[in-house]
XYZ file of C-alpha atoms in Angstrom:
131
model
C 0.000 0.000 0.000
C 1.219 3.500 -0.807
C 1.233 6.768 1.114
C -1.332 8.225 -1.305
C -3.759 5.463 -0.226
C -3.445 6.314 3.481
C -2.830 10.062 3.630
C -5.364 12.705 4.476
C -5.815 15.099 1.590
C -7.459 17.691 3.821
C -4.520 19.827 4.883
C -4.840 22.441 7.589
C -2.539 25.348 6.748
C -1.668 28.234 9.015
C 0.588 31.218 8.616
C 3.656 32.091 10.647
C 1.832 34.931 12.426
C -1.006 32.814 13.809
C -0.908 32.497 17.570
C -0.531 29.070 19.104
C -4.067 29.389 20.486
C -5.430 30.104 17.007
C -3.532 27.144 15.571
C -4.690 24.886 18.418
C -8.324 25.936 17.917
C -8.140 25.202 14.198
C -6.434 21.857 14.803
C -9.048 20.929 17.394
C -11.950 21.945 15.164
C -10.584 19.877 12.276
C -9.557 17.016 14.572
C -5.982 16.940 13.267
C -2.691 16.641 15.117
C -0.604 18.807 12.804
C -0.827 21.886 10.625
C 1.310 22.845 7.658
C 2.878 26.258 8.176
C 3.317 28.190 4.942
C 5.812 30.997 5.344
C 6.436 32.811 2.052
C 9.072 35.051 3.668
C 11.092 32.077 4.928
C 10.582 30.366 1.581
C 9.464 27.030 2.842
C 7.009 24.642 4.324
C 7.046 23.793 7.996
C 4.924 21.745 10.349
C 3.374 22.567 13.707
C 2.225 19.641 15.822
C 0.285 19.098 19.025
C 3.609 18.371 20.702
C 5.008 21.769 19.672
C 2.042 23.534 21.267
C 2.221 21.346 24.373
C 5.961 22.032 24.774
C 5.372 25.783 24.598
C 2.607 25.714 27.200
C 4.702 23.402 29.375
C 7.431 26.051 29.358
C 4.903 28.601 30.649
C 4.669 30.511 27.371
C 1.450 32.351 26.564
C -0.453 30.727 23.681
C -2.138 34.072 22.973
C 1.160 35.806 22.201
C 3.401 32.992 20.950
C 3.453 32.809 17.158
C 3.574 29.632 15.124
C 6.815 30.659 13.386
C 8.694 30.344 16.691
C 7.513 26.751 17.180
C 7.446 25.418 13.639
C 9.686 22.555 12.596
C 11.360 23.739 9.411
C 13.737 20.831 8.771
C 10.779 18.725 7.683
C 11.097 15.231 6.258
C 8.702 15.012 3.335
C 7.105 11.906 1.851
C 6.135 11.277 -1.732
C 2.689 9.882 -2.553
C 4.438 6.912 -4.161
C 6.320 5.881 -1.014
C 5.219 2.632 0.531
C 3.726 2.751 4.003
C 6.812 0.854 5.154
C 9.034 3.676 3.883
C 6.874 6.267 5.642
C 6.861 4.280 8.897
C 10.634 3.864 8.713
C 11.126 7.628 8.219
C 8.854 8.374 11.180
C 10.566 5.846 13.439
C 14.032 7.074 12.427
C 13.118 10.745 12.909
C 11.011 10.314 16.038
C 7.922 12.061 14.676
C 4.329 11.077 13.925
C 3.427 13.116 10.825
C 4.850 13.456 7.331
C 3.881 16.191 4.906
C 3.319 14.615 1.508
C 4.679 16.587 -1.440
C 3.989 16.130 -5.127
C 6.013 18.393 -7.414
C 7.033 20.523 -4.416
C 3.394 21.158 -3.427
C 1.798 19.786 -0.241
C -0.914 17.301 -1.244
C -1.527 15.549 2.056
C -0.366 14.502 5.489
C 0.187 10.938 6.588
C 0.258 10.102 10.282
C 1.166 7.074 12.325
C -2.573 6.656 12.943
C -3.232 6.571 9.180
C -0.653 3.826 8.747
C -2.027 1.801 11.653
C -5.541 2.045 10.194
C -4.251 0.524 6.974
C -2.232 -2.216 8.649
C -4.656 -3.219 11.411
C -7.859 -5.054 10.603
C -11.043 -3.038 10.911
C -12.776 -3.167 14.277
C -15.357 -5.871 14.450
C -18.207 -5.247 16.888
C -18.398 -7.691 19.755
C -21.143 -10.275 19.339
C -24.360 -9.526 21.173
C -24.966 -11.660 24.238
């Protein structure tokens, strides 16, 4: 199975000037664990995850004043839609992260998460038989 078969094609994007609270609210509303940060001035694509927000709050920083650009991972490992799920899982395990931005011709086309991979590899839940 390939990354394109497992990835979410609904990508939440935020800008570098969004506050962490704004990003968290958008992530919560969309029920996603990561947002792609598009920063035209920095010339690249970054990622902001739940962990980044949690680390900031854990340090006592104010989510109403902290901006996403200060907490964005910019040395992102990208996946291609044609990668196998094994390749994606290996990249995640090696890098110690749970999300990969999927690029096609340098454009973000999706995000694949550990949860997406597990859903593909694990059998679907079967309801327990009625007693």
